[in-house]
XYZ file of C-alpha atoms in Angstrom:
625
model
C -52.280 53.124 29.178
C -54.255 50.419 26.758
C -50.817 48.510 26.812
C -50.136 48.603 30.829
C -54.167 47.586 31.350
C -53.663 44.887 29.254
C -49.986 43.613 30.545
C -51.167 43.753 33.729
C -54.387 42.019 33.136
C -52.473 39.069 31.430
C -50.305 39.068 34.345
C -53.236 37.850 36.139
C -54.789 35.748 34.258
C -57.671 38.237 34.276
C -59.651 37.622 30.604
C -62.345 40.512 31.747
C -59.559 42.958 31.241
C -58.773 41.877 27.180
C -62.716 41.816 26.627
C -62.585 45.682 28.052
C -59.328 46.641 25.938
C -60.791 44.566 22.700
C -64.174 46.400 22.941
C -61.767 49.850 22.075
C -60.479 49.575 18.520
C -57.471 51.313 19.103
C -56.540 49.397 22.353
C -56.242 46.120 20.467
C -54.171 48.044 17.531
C -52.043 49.148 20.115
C -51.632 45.483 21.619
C -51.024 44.344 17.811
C -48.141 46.929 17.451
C -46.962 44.681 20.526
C -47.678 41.322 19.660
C -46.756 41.485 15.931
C -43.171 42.792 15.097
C -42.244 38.719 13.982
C -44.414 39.445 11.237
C -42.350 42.231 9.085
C -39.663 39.432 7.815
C -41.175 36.435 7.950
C -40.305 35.570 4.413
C -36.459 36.411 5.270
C -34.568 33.829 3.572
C -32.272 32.565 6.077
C -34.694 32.686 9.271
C -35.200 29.581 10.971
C -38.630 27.823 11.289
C -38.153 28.617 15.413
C -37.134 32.197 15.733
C -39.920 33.639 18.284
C -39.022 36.931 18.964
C -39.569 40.060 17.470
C -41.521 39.887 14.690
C -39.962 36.629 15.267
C -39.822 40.133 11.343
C -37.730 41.092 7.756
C -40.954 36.251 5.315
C -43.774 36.123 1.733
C -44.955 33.753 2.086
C -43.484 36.909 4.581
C -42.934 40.405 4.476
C -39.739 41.620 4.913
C -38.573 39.486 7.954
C -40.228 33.324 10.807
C -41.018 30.105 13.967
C -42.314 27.183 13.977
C -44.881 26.484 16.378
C -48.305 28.730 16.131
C -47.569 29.796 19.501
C -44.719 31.806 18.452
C -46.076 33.501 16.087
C -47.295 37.494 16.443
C -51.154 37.228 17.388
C -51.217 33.865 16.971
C -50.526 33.241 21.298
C -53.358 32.016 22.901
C -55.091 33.618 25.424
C -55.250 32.197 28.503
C -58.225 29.750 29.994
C -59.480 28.450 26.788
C -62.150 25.810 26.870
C -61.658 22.977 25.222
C -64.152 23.592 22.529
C -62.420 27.107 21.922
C -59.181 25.384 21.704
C -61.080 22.097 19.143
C -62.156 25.640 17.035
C -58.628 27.262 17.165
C -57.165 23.685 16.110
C -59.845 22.977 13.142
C -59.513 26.866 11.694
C -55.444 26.178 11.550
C -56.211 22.803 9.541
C -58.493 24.496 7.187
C -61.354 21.715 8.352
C -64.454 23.215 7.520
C -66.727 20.034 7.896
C -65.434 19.296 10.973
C -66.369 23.211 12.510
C -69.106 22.670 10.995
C -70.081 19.740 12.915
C -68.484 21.209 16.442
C -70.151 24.556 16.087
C -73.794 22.761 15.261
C -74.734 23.112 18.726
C -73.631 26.310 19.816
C -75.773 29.096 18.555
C -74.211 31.781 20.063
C -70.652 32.342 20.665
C -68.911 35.187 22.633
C -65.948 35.942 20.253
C -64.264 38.191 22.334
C -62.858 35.440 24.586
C -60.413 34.378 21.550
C -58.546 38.154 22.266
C -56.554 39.285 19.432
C -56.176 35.480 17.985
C -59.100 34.399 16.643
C -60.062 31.903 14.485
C -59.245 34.120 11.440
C -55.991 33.879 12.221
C -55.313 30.561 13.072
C -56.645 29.860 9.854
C -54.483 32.140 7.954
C -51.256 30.729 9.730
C -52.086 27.277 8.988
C -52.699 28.234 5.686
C -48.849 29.700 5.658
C -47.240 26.305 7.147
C -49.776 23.922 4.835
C -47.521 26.040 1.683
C -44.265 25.448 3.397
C -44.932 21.840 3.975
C -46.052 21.657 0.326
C -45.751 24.581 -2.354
C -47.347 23.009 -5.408
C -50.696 22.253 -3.871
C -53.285 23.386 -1.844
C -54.274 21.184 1.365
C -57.540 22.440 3.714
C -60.211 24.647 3.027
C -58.751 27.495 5.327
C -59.920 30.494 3.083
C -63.516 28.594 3.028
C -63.182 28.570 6.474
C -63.179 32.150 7.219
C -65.712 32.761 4.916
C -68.210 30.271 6.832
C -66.874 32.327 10.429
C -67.513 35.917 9.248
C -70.598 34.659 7.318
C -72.860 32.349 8.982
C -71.493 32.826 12.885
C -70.483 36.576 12.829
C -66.953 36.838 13.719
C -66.039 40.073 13.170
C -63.126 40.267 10.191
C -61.686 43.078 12.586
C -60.978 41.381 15.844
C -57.136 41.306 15.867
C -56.634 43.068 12.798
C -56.343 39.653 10.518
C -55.885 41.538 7.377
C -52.538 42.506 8.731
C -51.635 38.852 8.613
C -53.433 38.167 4.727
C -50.958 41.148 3.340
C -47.722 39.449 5.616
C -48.654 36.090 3.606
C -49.767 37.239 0.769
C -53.102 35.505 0.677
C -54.995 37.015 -1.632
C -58.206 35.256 -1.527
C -58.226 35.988 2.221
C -57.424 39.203 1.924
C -60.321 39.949 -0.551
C -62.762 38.000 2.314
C -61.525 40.211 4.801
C -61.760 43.629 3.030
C -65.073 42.722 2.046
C -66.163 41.724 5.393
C -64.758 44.510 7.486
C -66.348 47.935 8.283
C -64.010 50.799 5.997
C -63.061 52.349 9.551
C -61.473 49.384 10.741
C -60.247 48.515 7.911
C -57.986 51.650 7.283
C -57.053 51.440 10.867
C -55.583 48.478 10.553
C -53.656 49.178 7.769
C -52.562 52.372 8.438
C -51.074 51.194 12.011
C -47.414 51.157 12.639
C -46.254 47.677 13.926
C -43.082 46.785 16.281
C -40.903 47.252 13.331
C -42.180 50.355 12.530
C -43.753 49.920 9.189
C -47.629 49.535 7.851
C -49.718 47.014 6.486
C -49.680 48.846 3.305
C -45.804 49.506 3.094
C -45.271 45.803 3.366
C -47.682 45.043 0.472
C -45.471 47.804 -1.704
C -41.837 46.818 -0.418
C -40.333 43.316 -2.210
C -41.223 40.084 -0.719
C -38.577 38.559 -3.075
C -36.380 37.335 -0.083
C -39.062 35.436 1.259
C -40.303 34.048 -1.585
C -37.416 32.869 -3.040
C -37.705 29.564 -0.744
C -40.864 29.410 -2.207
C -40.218 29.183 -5.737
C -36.697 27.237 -4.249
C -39.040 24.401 -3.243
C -41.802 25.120 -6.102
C -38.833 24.723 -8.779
C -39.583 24.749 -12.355
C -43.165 23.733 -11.631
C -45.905 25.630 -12.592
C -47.672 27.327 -9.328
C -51.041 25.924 -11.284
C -54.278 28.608 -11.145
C -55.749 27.519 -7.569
C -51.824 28.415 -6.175
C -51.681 31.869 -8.640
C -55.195 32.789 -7.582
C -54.119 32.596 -4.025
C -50.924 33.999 -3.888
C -51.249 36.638 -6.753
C -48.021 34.805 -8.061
C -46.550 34.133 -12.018
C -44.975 31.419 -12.966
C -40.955 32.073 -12.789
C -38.331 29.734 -14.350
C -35.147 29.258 -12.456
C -32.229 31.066 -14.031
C -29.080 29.091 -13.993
C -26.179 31.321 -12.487
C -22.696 30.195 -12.454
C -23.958 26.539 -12.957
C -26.506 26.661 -9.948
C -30.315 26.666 -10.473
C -31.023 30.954 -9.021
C -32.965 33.257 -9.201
C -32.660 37.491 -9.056
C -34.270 40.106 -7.633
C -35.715 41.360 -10.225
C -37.257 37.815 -11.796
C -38.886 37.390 -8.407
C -40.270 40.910 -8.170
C -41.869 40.208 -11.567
C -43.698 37.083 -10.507
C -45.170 39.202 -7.670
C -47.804 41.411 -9.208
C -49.214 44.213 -6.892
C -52.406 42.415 -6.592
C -52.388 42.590 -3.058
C -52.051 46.842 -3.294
C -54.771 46.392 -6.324
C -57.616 45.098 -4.020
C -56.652 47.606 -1.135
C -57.219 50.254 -3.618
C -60.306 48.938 -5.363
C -61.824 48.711 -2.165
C -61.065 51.861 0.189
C -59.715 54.026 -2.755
C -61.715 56.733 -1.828
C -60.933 57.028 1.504
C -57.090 56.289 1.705
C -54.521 59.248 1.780
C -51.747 57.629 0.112
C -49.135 60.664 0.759
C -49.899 60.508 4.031
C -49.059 56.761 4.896
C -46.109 56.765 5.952
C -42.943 54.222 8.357
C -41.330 54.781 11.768
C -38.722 57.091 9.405
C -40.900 59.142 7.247
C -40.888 57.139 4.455
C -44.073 57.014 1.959
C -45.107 54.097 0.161
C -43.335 55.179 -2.817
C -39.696 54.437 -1.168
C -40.995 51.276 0.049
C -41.701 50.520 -3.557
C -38.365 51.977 -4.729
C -36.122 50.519 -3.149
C -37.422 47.004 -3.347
C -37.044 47.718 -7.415
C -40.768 47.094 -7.954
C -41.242 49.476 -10.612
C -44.710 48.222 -11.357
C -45.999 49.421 -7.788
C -43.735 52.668 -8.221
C -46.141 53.006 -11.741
C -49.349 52.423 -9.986
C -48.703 54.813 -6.660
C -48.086 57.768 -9.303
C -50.991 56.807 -11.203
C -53.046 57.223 -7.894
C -51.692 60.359 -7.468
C -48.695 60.048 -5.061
C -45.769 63.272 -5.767
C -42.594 61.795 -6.978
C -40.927 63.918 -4.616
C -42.208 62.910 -1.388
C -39.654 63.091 1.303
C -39.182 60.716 4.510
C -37.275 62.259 7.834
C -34.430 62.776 6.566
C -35.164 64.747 3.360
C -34.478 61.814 1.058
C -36.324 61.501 -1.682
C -37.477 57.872 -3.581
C -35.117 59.162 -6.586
C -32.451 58.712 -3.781
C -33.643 55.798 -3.156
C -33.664 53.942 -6.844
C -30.251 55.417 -7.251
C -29.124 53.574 -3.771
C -30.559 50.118 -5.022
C -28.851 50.673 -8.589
C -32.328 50.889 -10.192
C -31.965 52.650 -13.325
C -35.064 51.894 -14.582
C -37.309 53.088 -11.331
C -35.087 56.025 -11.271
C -36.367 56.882 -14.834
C -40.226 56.052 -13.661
C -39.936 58.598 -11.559
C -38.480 60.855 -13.842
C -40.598 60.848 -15.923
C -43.074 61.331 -13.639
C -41.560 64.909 -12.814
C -38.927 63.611 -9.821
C -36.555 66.973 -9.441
C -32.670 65.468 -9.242
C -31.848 68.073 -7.233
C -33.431 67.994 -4.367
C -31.061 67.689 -1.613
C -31.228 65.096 2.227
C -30.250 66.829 5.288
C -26.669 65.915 4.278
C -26.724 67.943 1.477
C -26.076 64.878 -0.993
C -28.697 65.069 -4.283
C -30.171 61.530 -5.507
C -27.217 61.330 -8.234
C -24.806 61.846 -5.052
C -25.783 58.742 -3.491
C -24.430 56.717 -6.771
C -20.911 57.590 -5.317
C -19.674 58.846 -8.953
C -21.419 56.528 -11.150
C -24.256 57.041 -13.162
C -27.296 55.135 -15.149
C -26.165 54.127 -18.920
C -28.531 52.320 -20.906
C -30.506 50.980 -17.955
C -27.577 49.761 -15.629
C -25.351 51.634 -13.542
C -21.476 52.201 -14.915
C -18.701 52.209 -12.311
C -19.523 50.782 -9.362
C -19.280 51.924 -5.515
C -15.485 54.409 -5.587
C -14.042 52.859 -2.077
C -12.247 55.382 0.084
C -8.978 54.835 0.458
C -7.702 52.209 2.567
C -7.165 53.403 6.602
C -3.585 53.432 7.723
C -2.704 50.153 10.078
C -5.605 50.127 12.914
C -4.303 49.189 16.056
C -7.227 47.897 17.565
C -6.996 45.374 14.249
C -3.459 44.348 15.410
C -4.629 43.209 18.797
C -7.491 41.324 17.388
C -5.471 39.409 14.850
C -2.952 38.697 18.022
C -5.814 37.511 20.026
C -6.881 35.029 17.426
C -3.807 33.444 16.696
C -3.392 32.502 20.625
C -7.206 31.750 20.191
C -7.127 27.881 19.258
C -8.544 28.647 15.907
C -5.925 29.270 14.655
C -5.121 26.729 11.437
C -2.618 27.112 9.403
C -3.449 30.808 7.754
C -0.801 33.276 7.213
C -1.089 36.688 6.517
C -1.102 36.132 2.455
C -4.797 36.361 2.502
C -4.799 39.745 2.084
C -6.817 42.832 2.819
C -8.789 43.734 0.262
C -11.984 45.774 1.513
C -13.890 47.077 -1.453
C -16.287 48.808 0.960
C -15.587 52.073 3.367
C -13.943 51.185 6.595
C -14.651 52.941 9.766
C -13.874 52.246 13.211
C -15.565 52.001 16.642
C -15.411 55.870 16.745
C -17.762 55.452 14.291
C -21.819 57.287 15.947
C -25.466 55.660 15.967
C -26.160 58.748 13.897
C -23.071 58.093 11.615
C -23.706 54.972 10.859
C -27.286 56.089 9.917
C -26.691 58.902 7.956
C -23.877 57.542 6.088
C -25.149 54.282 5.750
C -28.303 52.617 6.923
C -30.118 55.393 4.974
C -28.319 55.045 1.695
C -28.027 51.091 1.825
C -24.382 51.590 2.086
C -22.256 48.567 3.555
C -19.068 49.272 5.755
C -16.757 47.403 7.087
C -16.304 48.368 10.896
C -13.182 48.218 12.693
C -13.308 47.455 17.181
C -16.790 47.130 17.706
C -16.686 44.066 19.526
C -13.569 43.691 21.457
C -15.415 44.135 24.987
C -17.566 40.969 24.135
C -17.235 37.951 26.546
C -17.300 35.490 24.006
C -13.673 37.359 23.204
C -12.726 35.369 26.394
C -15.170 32.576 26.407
C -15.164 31.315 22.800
C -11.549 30.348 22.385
C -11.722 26.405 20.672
C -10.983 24.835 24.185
C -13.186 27.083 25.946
C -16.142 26.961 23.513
C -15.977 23.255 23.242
C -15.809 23.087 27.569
C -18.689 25.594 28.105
C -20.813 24.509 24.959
C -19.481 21.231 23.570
C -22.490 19.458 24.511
C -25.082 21.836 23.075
C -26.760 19.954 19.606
C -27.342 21.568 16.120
C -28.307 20.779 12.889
C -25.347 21.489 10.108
C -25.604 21.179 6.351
C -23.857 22.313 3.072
C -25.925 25.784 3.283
C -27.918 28.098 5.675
C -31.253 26.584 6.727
C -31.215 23.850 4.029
C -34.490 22.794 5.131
C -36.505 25.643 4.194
C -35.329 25.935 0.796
C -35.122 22.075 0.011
C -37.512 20.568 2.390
C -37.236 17.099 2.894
C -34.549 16.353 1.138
C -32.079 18.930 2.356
C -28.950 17.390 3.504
C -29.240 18.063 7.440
C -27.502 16.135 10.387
C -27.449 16.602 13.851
C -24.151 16.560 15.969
C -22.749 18.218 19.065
C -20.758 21.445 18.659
C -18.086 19.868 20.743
C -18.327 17.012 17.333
C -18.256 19.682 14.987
C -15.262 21.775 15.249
C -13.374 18.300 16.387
C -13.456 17.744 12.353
C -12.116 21.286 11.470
C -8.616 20.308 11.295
C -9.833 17.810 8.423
C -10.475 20.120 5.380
C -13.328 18.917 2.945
C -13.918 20.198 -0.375
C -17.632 21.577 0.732
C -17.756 21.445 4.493
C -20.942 21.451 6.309
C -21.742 24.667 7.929
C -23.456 25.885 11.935
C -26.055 28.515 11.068
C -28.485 28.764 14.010
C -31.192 31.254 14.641
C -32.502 29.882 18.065
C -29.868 29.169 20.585
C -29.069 33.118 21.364
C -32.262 34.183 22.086
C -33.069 30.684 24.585
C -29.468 29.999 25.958
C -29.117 33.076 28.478
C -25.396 32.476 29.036
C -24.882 32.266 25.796
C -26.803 34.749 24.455
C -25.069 37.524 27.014
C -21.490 36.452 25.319
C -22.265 38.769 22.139
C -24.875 41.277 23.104
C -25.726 43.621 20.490
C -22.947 45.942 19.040
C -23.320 49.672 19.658
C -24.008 50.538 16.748
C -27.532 49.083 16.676
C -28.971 48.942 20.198
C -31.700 51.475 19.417
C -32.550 49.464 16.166
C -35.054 46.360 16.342
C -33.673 43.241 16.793
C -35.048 40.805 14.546
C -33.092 37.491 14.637
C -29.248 36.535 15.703
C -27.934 33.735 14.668
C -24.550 31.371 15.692
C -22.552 30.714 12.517
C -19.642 28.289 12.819
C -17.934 26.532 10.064
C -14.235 25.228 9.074
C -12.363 26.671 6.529
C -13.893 26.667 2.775
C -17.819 26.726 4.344
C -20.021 29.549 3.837
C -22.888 30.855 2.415
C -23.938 30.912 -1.340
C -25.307 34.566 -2.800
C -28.500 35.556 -1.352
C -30.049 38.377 0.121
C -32.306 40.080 3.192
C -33.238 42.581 5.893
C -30.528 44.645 7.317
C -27.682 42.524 8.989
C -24.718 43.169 11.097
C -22.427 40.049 11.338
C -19.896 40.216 13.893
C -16.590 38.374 13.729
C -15.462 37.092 16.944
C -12.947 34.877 14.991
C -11.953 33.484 12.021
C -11.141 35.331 8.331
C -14.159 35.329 6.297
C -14.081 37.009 2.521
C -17.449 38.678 2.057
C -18.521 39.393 -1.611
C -21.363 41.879 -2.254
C -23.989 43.132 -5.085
C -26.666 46.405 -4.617
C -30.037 45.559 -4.643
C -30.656 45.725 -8.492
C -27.928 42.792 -8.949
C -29.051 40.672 -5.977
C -29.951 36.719 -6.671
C -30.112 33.451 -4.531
C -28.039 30.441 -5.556
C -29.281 26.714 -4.201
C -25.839 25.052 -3.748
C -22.822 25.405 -1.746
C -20.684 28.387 -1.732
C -17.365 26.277 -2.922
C -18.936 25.531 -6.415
C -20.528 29.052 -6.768
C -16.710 30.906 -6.157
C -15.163 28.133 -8.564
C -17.508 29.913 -11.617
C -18.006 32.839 -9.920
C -18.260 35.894 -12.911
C -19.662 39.617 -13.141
C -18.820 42.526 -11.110
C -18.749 42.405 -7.194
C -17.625 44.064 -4.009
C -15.097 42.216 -2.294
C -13.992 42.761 1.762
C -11.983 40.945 3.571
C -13.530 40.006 7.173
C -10.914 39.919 10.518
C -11.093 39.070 13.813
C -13.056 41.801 15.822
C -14.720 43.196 12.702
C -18.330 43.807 11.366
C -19.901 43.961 8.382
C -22.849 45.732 7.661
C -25.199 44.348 5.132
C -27.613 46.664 4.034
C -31.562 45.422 3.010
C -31.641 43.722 -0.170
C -28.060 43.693 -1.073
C -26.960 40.057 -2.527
C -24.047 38.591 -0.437
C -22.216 35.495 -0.643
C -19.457 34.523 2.214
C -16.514 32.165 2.154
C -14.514 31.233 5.802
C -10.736 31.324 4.751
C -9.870 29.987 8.112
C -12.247 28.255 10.953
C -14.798 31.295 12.175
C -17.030 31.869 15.033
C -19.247 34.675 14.188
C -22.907 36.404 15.418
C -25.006 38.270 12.888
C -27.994 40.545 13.912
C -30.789 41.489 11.372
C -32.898 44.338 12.455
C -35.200 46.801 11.515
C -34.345 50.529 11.119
């Protein structure tokens, strides 16, 4: 009802209708659960600056989960009818300008803070904070943190308006965060963190899940540098040293989980200890804290929720317990935290499969997992594959590739016959990728994406290409970007290159209509959140290098692609192109082969690199489950 008064009153541009829903605490939460999905990714890896939708989710810097203008941001829309000195206040808070609100706010004594909604100044500030550490990670610029003190202080804006401390934990700003806490009444306070968002999750399971993703553009741009105290007092970060994999600077999983510290979860604790049920905290699917912290490998957060008391054996909707968990993410050394801690092996899910079940045969040696994922056998000839593969060669991809590529597929196949319930039980929930025969052979862009009629229908749409995914967010300004025309683009795919330039675009599906209806959402995750989709096009030998995210479907419309795959413990980012990486490429990986008509599901976390054997059009969806 909160939700329909205030749609309605938005609708008419009627602010007396947000003062009455932001005068009920749980009105506004409910409007936040709304407004604020973007927020449970923004730290993805490969989101684009742009993306406005969703939780426009899966980045730290954000939390599982991206856009560019303020506007676009969850909570961060103005409200409508703003007077010019409320928009000069917005502006200034973003900026961090404290001298300057100062001097705008020296003649107004009393200010009527509900007009600002569910944006305040709070968190424009905490935004612009965000972008001022994108624009440059080794040093601060503005006093935004000083400015929110100075707001809740001296002019009595209420640190719960809009439920800012939501945003502090999504970009892990720890001085803010501490501000807030301090500021805000303990009933509002566990409100807001206790609240479910769009994606389905809390404030407090996004402070105990990884942020590595997200940060790994962070320390990407920060490089060997050390963050310096005033950038490790803010960000609760360590200093981390870039590994060099295969040649390439990288960095793992488990090296960025250790330079995040669960400060964030420490000053939540220290402050509403004694009135936070841990146990009962829990997602959109049952899970507690502790799985949060499992499966993101971070054993020191597993460590600290069992030292507050949290039962190793918890169990989310599906009976699954965080053991399960730790064993699905090939974490050995969580699995024997909470072991230790009095986790019972063999307690069973609702499919009857015990934690050491979910291993698929293997078992922790030493620390590390022996024998990797058993694949099933491979499915006799599919026909629905045959048609496909006929489809593309009349397709005007087509270029040069015979059928000696092979078809390897080191994860389970299924087919279209393949449930929404299937798909969860046997693999969403157990991190599981598949390979997924059929799903998309109803799609217009089947018809409408052929070379000729791609190039006739689109040619004149512009994008930015480079040698990797969203080079700008990793290497800033001097990422090697250009702009061209698609029709420009796949003109120069008959013209191999040793490390081709690749189209990886995270905007023009959810703003080009036509486009966008072309490749709606596979079957298989309509009832899931939709969290980004992104256009990838690239000639033969482009790609992307190993890296890692929220869950991802990417559909093949057509092309060959080889897909190689680590779990979660494994996982690591490489800054360079893909062609160098597979030159030197060691260690043990899964490896699938990627046809026309197929999908691939990646599940959260897993490290994935990808190699086009032939020209490819493809769509990828990351959602929330």
């Amino acid at each position: 009802m909160c939700l329909a008064m205030v749609a309605e009153g938005a609708a008419e541009g009627k602010r007396k209708d947000k003062r009455r829903c932001i005068a009920t605490p749980r009105c506004y939460i409910a409007i936040i659960v709304g407004l604020t999905s973007m927020l449970t990714i923004w730290w993805h890896p490969w989101q684009p600056d742009s993306t406005s939708i969703h939780n426009a989710q899966h980045a730290p810097i954000s939390a599982q989960g991206h856009a560019s203008s303020s506007a676009s941001s969850p909570g961060l829309a103005s409200p409508p009818r703003q007077s010019h000195f409320e928009q000069q206040l917005a502006a200034l808070a973003y900026h961090g300008n404290l001298t300057a609100i100062q001097r705008l706010m020296h003649n107004h004594s009393h200010i009527a803070w509900d007009v600002f909604g569910l944006t305040t100044p709070l968190h424009h500030a905490l935004r612009g904070r965000f972008d001022s550490l994108q624009e440059q990670s080794s040093r601060l610029l503005g006093s935004h943190e000083d400015v929110m003190a100075y707001l809740m202080g001296e002019r009595g804006l209420s640190a719960s308006q809009g439920c800012p401390v939501y945003y502090a934990i999504n970009y892990r700003n720890m001085v803010a965060l501490d501000l807030l806490l301090k500021a805000s009444d303990v009933k509002s306070s566990v409100m807001c963190l206790t609240t479910k968002d769009a994606s389905g999750v809390t404030a407090l399971h996004i402070a105990a899940e990884s942020k590595a993703s997200g940060f790994a553009r962070f320390f990407a741009k920060l490089g060997d540098s050390d963050p310096g105290k005033d950038l490790s007092d803010l960000l609760g970060v360590r200093s981390l040293k870039m590994s060099k994999i295969t040649g390439h600077p990288g960095v793992t999983l488990q090296e960025l989980n250790a330079a995040l510290p669960p400060q964030d979860l420490g000053l939540i604790l220290k402050h509403l200890r004694s009135v936070l049920d841990l146990m009962e905290v829990k997602d959109s699917r049952g899970n507690s804290l502790l799985h949060s912290a499992t499966y993101g490998g971070r054993n020191d957060v597993v460590e600290l929720l069992l030292k507050e008391g949290m039962s190793p054996d918890v169990v989310n909707h599906l009976n699954m317990t965080p053991l399960h968990l730790a064993y699905a993410g090939h974490f050995c050394s969580v699995a024997q935290t909470l072991l230790t801690a009095g986790a019972d092996p063999l307690l069973v899910d609702v499919a009857n499969r015990s934690a050491g079940d979910v291993l698929g045969g293997s078992e922790c040696v030493d620390g590390q997992v022996k024998k990797e994922l058993s694949p099933p056998p491979p499915p006799k000839e599919d026909p629905v594959s045959v048609v496909m593969w006929n489809r593309y060669l009349g397709s005007g991809w087509y270029s040069g590739l015979h059928n000696g590529v092979g078809m390897r597929c080191d994860f389970p196949v299924r087919n279209v016959t393949m449930s929404t319930g299937e798909f969860v039980l046997n693999h969403t929930s157990i991190y599981r990728p598949a390979l997924v025969h059929g799903v998309i052979q109803n799609w217009p862009a089947w018809e409408h994406w052929t070379y000729s009629e791609l190039q006739r229908r689109y040619g004149s749409l512009v994008f930015s290409v480079s040698d990797v995914p969203y080079a700008q967010l990793y290497h800033g300004r001097s990422a090697k970007t250009r702009q061209t025309t698609l029709a420009d683009y796949v003109s120069l795919f008959e013209h191999e290159e040793e490390s081709p330039d690749y189209l990886f675009d995270g905007q023009v599906l959810h703003h080009n209509t036509v486009l966008g209806r072309d490749a709606p959402p596979p079957s298989l995750i309509v009832n899931f959140t939709i969290t980004l989709k992104q256009l990838i096009v690239g000639p033969k030998g482009s790609g992307s290098p190993p890296h890692f995210h929220n869950h991802a479907l990417n559909a093949l419309v057509y092309g060959v692609k080889r897909w190689f795959m680590w779990p979660p413990h494994d996982a690591h980012f490489i800054f360079g192109h893909v062609s160098t990486w597979a030159k030197n490429r060691t260690g043990n990986y899964l490896e699938c082969i990627q046809m026309p008509g197929d999908v691939v599901y990646v599940p959260q976390n897993w490290g994935h690199a990808v190699i086009n054997e032939a020209p490819s059009i493809a769509v990828a969806y990351e959602f929330s489950v």
